[in-house]
Structure formats: structure tokens, C-alpha cells
Amino acid sequence: MMAPASKLRTVTILGATGSVGTSTANLIMEANATEPGRFDVVAVTALRNARGLAEQARRLKAHHAAIADEGALGELRERLAGTGITTSAGLQAINEAAAMPSDLVMAAIVGTAGLEPALTAVRRGAAIALANKECLVTAGHAFMAQARASGATILPVDSEHNAVFQILDGPANSEVATVTLTASGGPFRDWDLRRMACATIKEACAHPNWAMGAKISVDSATLMNKGLELIEAAHLFALTHEQLGVVIHRQSLVHALIEFVDGSIHAQMGAADMRLPIAHVLAYPERLRWRAPKLNLAQIGSLTFEAPDLSRFPALALAQACLRQGGGYPTILNAANEVAVEAFLNGQLPFLGVAEVCERVLNGFPHMAQSDHLDLAAILALDLEARHAARSAIAQSSTPISHIH
Ligand code: NDP
């Protein structure tokens, strides 16, 4: 159970050097400056950025810093010498950091690597500020079942899910007709397929509205991100695929819309700034007083909404199909996408190859829809198998990669 927000709240930040982790740290610094002792940071973690992790640990006055890459421990220790901040390294050290007692865990590791530490925090019944959407996409049933069993509160950080959470404040009840997530459309929303075929890494990561880490930026460019978010929303709010929709909204100011059975539609709005949902989950159930960016609607003038073009963004259609079919498909899709996005970011796959690889991998697992309730061991085995299949598909990919840079 969460401590009332007006009391000291102890926090752990998993993925403290990333985009969400840094915004979380900045908000905690700002809150502690206006209200000393509001947040106490128990532990911060990273993969291999020892310098960034040491900086975050020092400025947050964290008690512990854990780094996954054991080779980076020496540098981390050196940079934290004399501070009294304890250190540890290795994958197990990240789990141990998640297991340390704290009221709230910000789960902001990118990818399936974030699943185990997030589950560790869920198991001890902590409140989880869940940024890592891959947890729910790959293992949604197991993750939510564990949260119900331990009493852990899941506070969605993704702006669209945070919007739905703010409107509903709980799972969807029978009065919810539909939930629509908005999508900016990403950097290629006006590009034709010929141009997208030659898209560079830099262009794919240049999101028009949001500054984010590399993986989610590419996911936003393919619209896979929105597809993953549909699956995430289905688990978070117990919604069916028929209830979930997507609309392109270029301004990214309306984050989600809920239509109730009586035809009334509630929308949640706010600046396109991840600090807003992060501030919400940090202080929940209270509201954080901080220098939030203000919206001037008269200056903005108009908001636009349009249907997504599935022919240019097949990744969204794939994710919708996986959501519909359930079973192991979301796990396969998530794993294939992680491998394909990494290959794109390493210059081994052209932009359009990301969705192609995902489709090829999904087609290679024709009988995965049987069970909606794969256990964690089965999910992890399937994840590995799908990653292997994705690597083979990339190796066999005939598309020339000279287009990439
Ligand atoms: P970043 O890539 O910016 O940061 C990822 C963080 O996770 C870094 O601290 C990184 O450490 C750490 N990390 C990466 N891999 C591992 C690993 N194998 N083991 C342990 N730690 C690891 O990601 P974002 O902040 O953009 O995204 C984090 C999550 O939040 C993603 O799941 C994303 O989809 C979701 N999200 C992000 C949003 C955003 O605005 N950025 C919006 C909504 C959701 P190091 O620095 O050492 O590499």
C-alpha cells in the first residue's frame, strides 16, 4: 500500500539514466526543493552508463546504485567514492534493488529486460509506476495476476494509459463503451512508402512532439508503439479488443478518450510532456505542485483527428491482430519487434524491414492462440524462440541495407 503522498515517500528508479528515469529524477529534485524531504530515493539503476548513474545517485542523494553491466562497477564505485552510496552490479543486482523496501518503484527500464525487476517489485506489493510497456505486452496476464495477488497498485506512466487511469481511476466497468488512444502519427505520418523505405535512424528518432529513448522513438515511427499500447491498455483496464481504438491526433494534447454507454465522451488533455504523467504517479493520489507547462488553447487554435493509415503503418495492424488473437502472439510480436528495432538502430535492417520481420516471425508460429494464460516460464521460452526467429529473418532479409544511412 502506498504511503499518503504528503508524508515522506520512498522511491526506487529502475532505468534512472534513461529518458523517463531522468524526468522522474528531475521532478523529485524539484519537489524536494519546494518541500524538503518529500521523496527519499532508495535505489537507482542503469544498464552500463556508470557516469550518468553516479550523477543521478549523487544529485538525488540515493542510498544505493545498481548497474547491470559488471564491467561498469569499477567506474561507478570510483565516481561515488566518499558519498556513502552503496553499489552493486549484475542482472541480479537490479532485481535486488527492486526488492529493497520502497513505497513506489518507477519501472523505466526499456524492453523485456525490465520484466523481471518490475515483477520483483510487484511481488513485494510496492506501488509500480509502470513506464515499461513491454512488461504488459509480453506477460500481461501473469503480470496483472501477480499484482492482484500481492496487492501491488499499478500506476500507468505511458501518457495515454495515464490519461485513461485519470479518467477511470480503476479498471473499466460495464459503463465504459470504448477507449480511444491518440497517436501523434510519428515523424513519418506524411511520408509515402518510397520515402519511408530510405528513412535513416536519425529521421526515425526525430519525433515531432515527444523527446524519448531510441527504442520507443522507432516504435513511434512505425506506429508499433501504438499497437503495443493497445495491448497494454487491454491488460491494465481489462478491456476487449473491440473496445479499443486509435486515432491520429497530431498535436498530442488529448491523450485518450473514453466513451461511456450513454454516449458521453471524457477526454484527458495536457501538454506533450512526459513529466505530466510522471508527476501524477509520483504524487498519486494527491497532485504534485510543480512548474508544469501550461496549455494555451486559444493559441493552439485547433485540434485535429484522423484515422491511421494501416497500409503505410502495417506494424499497427500486426499488433491489433495479436491483441485479437491473444495467446502467445503478443509475446512473439514484442520479442520480434525488440530484435528488429535493435537491428534497425545498428544499421542492419531498413526501416520498413522492422514490420516485415515481425510479420515473418508471427507467421512462423501458426498455433500460438490456444492459451490466454501462458505461465511466466512458457512466456520467457517463447520470447527466446521468437528472438531467435527474428535474428534468422533479419539474416535472411534480402533488402539492401545501403539505404539506411
Ligand atoms: P531509455 O532508452 O531512454 O532508457 C532506458 C533505461 O533502462 C536506461 O536507464 C538504461 O540504462 C536502462 N536499461 C536498458 N537496458 C537495460 C537492461 N538490459 N538492464 C537494466 N537496465 C537497462 O528508455 P525510455 O526512458 O525512453 O523508456 C523506458 C520505458 O518507458 C520503455 O519501455 C518505453 O517504452 C517506456 N515509455 C517511455 C516514454 C518516453 O517518453 N521515453 C513514454 C512512455 C513509455 P543505460 O542508460 O545504462 O543504457
Coordinates of N, CA, C and O and ligand atoms in Angstrom, one line a residue, residues 13-23 45-50 52-53 66-69 90-91 94 106-114 117 130-135 157-161 210-217 219-220 225 228-229 232 273-275 277-278 338, ligand 1:
I13 N 14.2 4.0 -8.6 CA 14.0 4.3 -10.0 C 14.8 3.3 -10.8 O 16.1 3.3 -10.8
L14 N 14.1 2.4 -11.5 CA 14.8 1.4 -12.4 C 14.9 2.0 -13.8 O 13.9 2.5 -14.3
G15 N 16.1 2.1 -14.3 CA 16.3 2.8 -15.6 C 16.5 4.3 -15.3 O 15.9 5.1 -16.1
A16 N 17.3 4.7 -14.3 CA 17.3 6.1 -13.9 C 18.1 6.9 -14.8 O 18.0 8.2 -14.8
T17 N 18.9 6.4 -15.8 CA 19.6 7.2 -16.7 C 18.9 7.4 -18.0 O 19.4 8.2 -18.9
G18 N 17.7 6.8 -18.2 CA 17.0 7.0 -19.4 C 16.2 8.2 -19.5 O 16.2 9.1 -18.6
S19 N 15.4 8.3 -20.5 CA 14.5 9.5 -20.7 C 13.5 9.6 -19.6 O 13.4 10.7 -18.9
V20 N 12.7 8.5 -19.3 CA 11.7 8.6 -18.3 C 12.4 8.7 -16.9 O 12.0 9.5 -16.0
G21 N 13.5 7.9 -16.7 CA 14.2 8.0 -15.4 C 14.7 9.4 -15.1 O 14.6 9.8 -14.0
T22 N 15.3 10.0 -16.1 CA 15.8 11.4 -15.9 C 14.7 12.4 -15.6 O 14.8 13.2 -14.7
S23 N 13.5 12.3 -16.3 CA 12.4 13.2 -16.0 C 11.9 12.9 -14.6 O 11.5 13.8 -13.8
T45 N 19.0 2.5 -10.8 CA 19.7 1.5 -11.6 C 19.9 1.9 -13.0 O 19.2 2.8 -13.5
A46 N 20.9 1.3 -13.7 CA 21.1 1.5 -15.1 C 21.7 0.2 -15.7 O 22.0 -0.7 -15.0
L47 N 21.9 0.3 -17.1 CA 22.5 -0.9 -17.7 C 24.0 -0.8 -17.7 O 24.7 -1.6 -17.1
R48 N 24.6 0.3 -18.3 CA 26.0 0.4 -18.3 C 26.5 1.8 -18.2 O 27.7 2.1 -18.2
N49 N 25.6 2.8 -18.1 CA 26.0 4.2 -18.1 C 26.4 4.6 -16.6 O 25.6 5.1 -15.9
A50 N 27.7 4.2 -16.3 CA 28.1 4.5 -14.9 C 28.2 5.9 -14.5 O 27.8 6.4 -13.4
G52 N 26.4 8.5 -15.8 CA 25.0 9.0 -15.7 C 24.4 8.5 -14.4 O 23.7 9.3 -13.7
L53 N 24.6 7.2 -14.1 CA 24.0 6.7 -12.9 C 24.6 7.3 -11.6 O 23.9 7.6 -10.7
A66 N 22.7 0.5 -8.6 CA 23.0 -0.8 -9.1 C 23.1 -0.7 -10.6 O 22.3 -0.1 -11.3
I67 N 24.2 -1.4 -11.2 CA 24.4 -1.3 -12.6 C 24.4 -2.8 -13.1 O 25.1 -3.6 -12.5
A68 N 23.7 -3.0 -14.3 CA 23.6 -4.4 -14.8 C 24.9 -4.9 -15.3 O 25.3 -6.0 -15.1
D69 N 25.7 -4.0 -16.0 CA 26.9 -4.4 -16.6 C 28.1 -4.5 -15.5 O 28.5 -3.4 -15.0
G90 N 25.5 -6.4 -11.9 CA 25.0 -7.7 -12.4 C 23.5 -7.6 -12.5 O 22.8 -6.8 -11.9
L91 N 22.9 -8.6 -13.3 CA 21.5 -8.6 -13.5 C 20.7 -8.8 -12.2 O 19.7 -8.2 -11.9
I94 N 20.1 -5.7 -10.1 CA 18.9 -4.9 -10.5 C 17.7 -5.4 -9.8 O 16.9 -4.7 -9.2
M106 N 9.6 3.2 -9.9 CA 9.4 3.6 -11.2 C 10.1 2.6 -12.1 O 11.3 2.4 -12.1
A107 N 9.2 1.9 -12.9 CA 9.7 0.8 -13.8 C 10.0 1.4 -15.1 O 9.1 1.4 -16.0
A108 N 11.2 1.9 -15.4 CA 11.5 2.6 -16.6 C 12.7 2.0 -17.3 O 13.5 2.7 -18.0
I109 N 12.9 0.7 -17.2 CA 13.9 0.0 -18.0 C 13.2 -0.2 -19.3 O 12.0 -0.4 -19.4
V110 N 14.0 -0.1 -20.4 CA 13.4 -0.4 -21.7 C 13.4 -1.8 -22.1 O 14.4 -2.5 -21.8
G111 N 12.3 -2.3 -22.7 CA 12.3 -3.7 -23.2 C 12.0 -4.8 -22.2 O 11.7 -4.5 -21.0
T112 N 12.0 -6.0 -22.7 CA 11.7 -7.2 -21.8 C 12.6 -7.3 -20.7 O 12.3 -8.0 -19.7
A113 N 13.8 -6.7 -20.8 CA 14.8 -6.7 -19.7 C 14.2 -6.1 -18.4 O 14.6 -6.4 -17.3
G114 N 13.1 -5.3 -18.6 CA 12.5 -4.7 -17.4 C 11.5 -5.5 -16.7 O 11.0 -5.2 -15.6
P117 N 12.7 -7.3 -13.0 CA 12.8 -6.4 -11.9 C 11.4 -5.8 -11.5 O 11.1 -5.6 -10.3
L130 N 4.4 2.3 -13.8 CA 4.8 1.4 -14.9 C 5.0 2.2 -16.2 O 4.0 2.6 -16.9
A131 N 6.3 2.5 -16.6 CA 6.6 3.0 -17.9 C 6.8 1.9 -18.9 O 6.4 2.0 -20.1
N132 N 7.5 0.9 -18.4 CA 7.9 -0.2 -19.3 C 6.7 -1.0 -19.9 O 6.1 -1.9 -19.2
K133 N 6.2 -0.6 -21.1 CA 5.0 -1.2 -21.6 C 5.3 -2.7 -22.1 O 4.4 -3.5 -22.1
E134 N 6.6 -3.0 -22.4 CA 6.9 -4.3 -22.9 C 6.5 -5.4 -21.8 O 6.2 -6.5 -22.2
C135 N 6.6 -5.1 -20.5 CA 6.2 -6.0 -19.4 C 4.8 -6.5 -19.7 O 4.5 -7.7 -19.6
V157 N 2.3 5.0 -16.5 CA 3.1 6.2 -16.8 C 2.9 6.6 -18.3 O 2.9 7.8 -18.6
D158 N 2.8 5.6 -19.2 CA 2.5 6.0 -20.6 C 1.4 7.0 -20.6 O 0.4 6.9 -20.0
S159 N 1.6 8.1 -21.4 CA 0.7 9.2 -21.2 C -0.8 8.9 -21.6 O -1.7 9.3 -20.9
E160 N -0.9 8.0 -22.5 CA -2.3 7.6 -22.9 C -3.0 6.8 -21.8 O -4.2 7.0 -21.5
H161 N -2.2 5.9 -21.2 CA -2.8 5.0 -20.2 C -2.9 5.8 -18.9 O -3.9 5.5 -18.1
W210 N 7.5 14.4 -29.0 CA 8.0 13.9 -27.7 C 9.5 13.6 -27.8 O 10.0 13.1 -28.8
A211 N 10.3 13.9 -26.7 CA 11.7 13.5 -26.7 C 11.8 12.2 -25.9 O 11.4 12.2 -24.7
M212 N 12.2 11.1 -26.5 CA 12.2 9.8 -25.8 C 13.4 9.0 -26.1 O 14.2 9.4 -27.0
G213 N 13.6 7.9 -25.5 CA 14.7 7.0 -25.8 C 14.6 6.4 -27.2 O 13.5 6.5 -27.9
A214 N 15.7 5.8 -27.7 CA 15.7 5.4 -29.1 C 14.7 4.3 -29.5 O 14.0 4.4 -30.5
K215 N 14.5 3.3 -28.6 CA 13.6 2.2 -29.0 C 12.2 2.7 -29.1 O 11.5 2.4 -30.1
I216 N 11.7 3.4 -28.2 CA 10.3 3.9 -28.3 C 10.1 4.9 -29.4 O 9.1 5.0 -30.0
S217 N 11.2 5.6 -29.7 CA 11.1 6.6 -30.8 C 10.9 5.8 -32.1 O 10.1 6.2 -33.0
D219 N 9.7 2.8 -32.4 CA 8.3 2.2 -32.3 C 7.2 3.3 -32.6 O 6.2 2.9 -33.2
S220 N 7.5 4.5 -32.3 CA 6.5 5.6 -32.6 C 6.6 5.9 -34.1 O 5.5 6.2 -34.7
N225 N 4.5 1.3 -31.6 CA 4.2 1.8 -30.2 C 2.8 1.9 -29.9 O 2.3 1.4 -28.8
L228 N 1.5 -1.6 -29.4 CA 1.9 -2.2 -28.1 C 1.0 -1.6 -27.0 O 0.6 -2.2 -26.0
E229 N 0.7 -0.3 -27.2 CA -0.1 0.4 -26.2 C -1.6 -0.1 -26.1 O -2.2 -0.1 -25.1
E232 N -1.2 -3.1 -24.0 CA -1.0 -2.7 -22.7 C -2.3 -2.2 -22.0 O -2.6 -2.6 -20.9
D273 N 4.3 16.3 -22.7 CA 5.5 16.4 -21.8 C 5.3 15.2 -20.8 O 4.4 15.2 -20.0
M274 N 6.3 14.3 -20.9 CA 6.2 13.1 -20.0 C 6.2 13.4 -18.5 O 5.8 12.6 -17.7
R275 N 6.7 14.6 -18.2 CA 6.7 15.0 -16.8 C 5.3 15.0 -16.2 O 5.1 14.9 -15.0
P277 N 2.5 12.9 -16.8 CA 2.0 11.7 -16.2 C 3.0 11.2 -15.1 O 2.5 10.6 -14.1
I278 N 4.3 11.5 -15.2 CA 5.2 11.1 -14.1 C 4.9 11.8 -12.8 O 4.9 11.2 -11.8
E338 N 11.5 -6.1 -30.7 CA 12.7 -5.6 -30.0 C 14.0 -5.9 -30.8 O 14.9 -5.1 -30.9
Ligands
NDP1 P1 15.8 4.9 -22.5 O1 16.4 4.1 -23.5 O2 15.9 6.4 -22.5 O3 16.3 4.4 -21.0 C1 16.3 3.0 -20.7 C2 16.9 2.9 -19.3 O4 16.9 1.5 -19.0 C3 18.3 3.4 -19.1 O5 18.5 3.8 -17.7 C4 19.1 2.1 -19.4 O6 20.4 2.2 -18.8 C5 18.3 1.1 -18.7 N1 18.4 -0.3 -19.3 C6 18.4 -0.6 -20.7 N2 18.5 -1.9 -20.9 C7 18.7 -2.4 -19.6 C8 18.9 -3.8 -19.2 N3 19.0 -4.8 -20.0 N4 19.0 -4.0 -17.8 C9 18.9 -2.9 -17.0 N5 18.7 -1.7 -17.3 C10 18.6 -1.4 -18.7 O7 14.2 4.5 -22.4 P2 13.0 5.4 -22.2 O8 13.1 6.1 -20.9 O9 12.6 6.1 -23.4 O10 11.8 4.3 -22.0 C11 11.8 3.4 -20.8 C12 10.5 2.6 -20.9 O11 9.4 3.5 -20.8 C13 10.3 1.9 -22.3 O12 9.6 0.7 -22.0 C14 9.3 2.8 -23.0 O13 8.5 2.2 -23.9 C15 8.5 3.4 -21.9 N6 8.0 4.8 -22.2 C16 8.9 5.8 -22.5 C17 8.4 7.1 -22.8 C18 9.3 8.2 -23.0 O14 8.9 9.3 -23.2 N7 10.6 8.0 -23.1 C19 6.9 7.3 -22.8 C20 6.1 6.2 -22.4 C21 6.6 5.0 -22.2 P3 21.7 2.8 -19.6 O15 21.5 4.3 -19.7 O16 22.9 2.4 -18.9 O17 21.6 2.2 -21.0

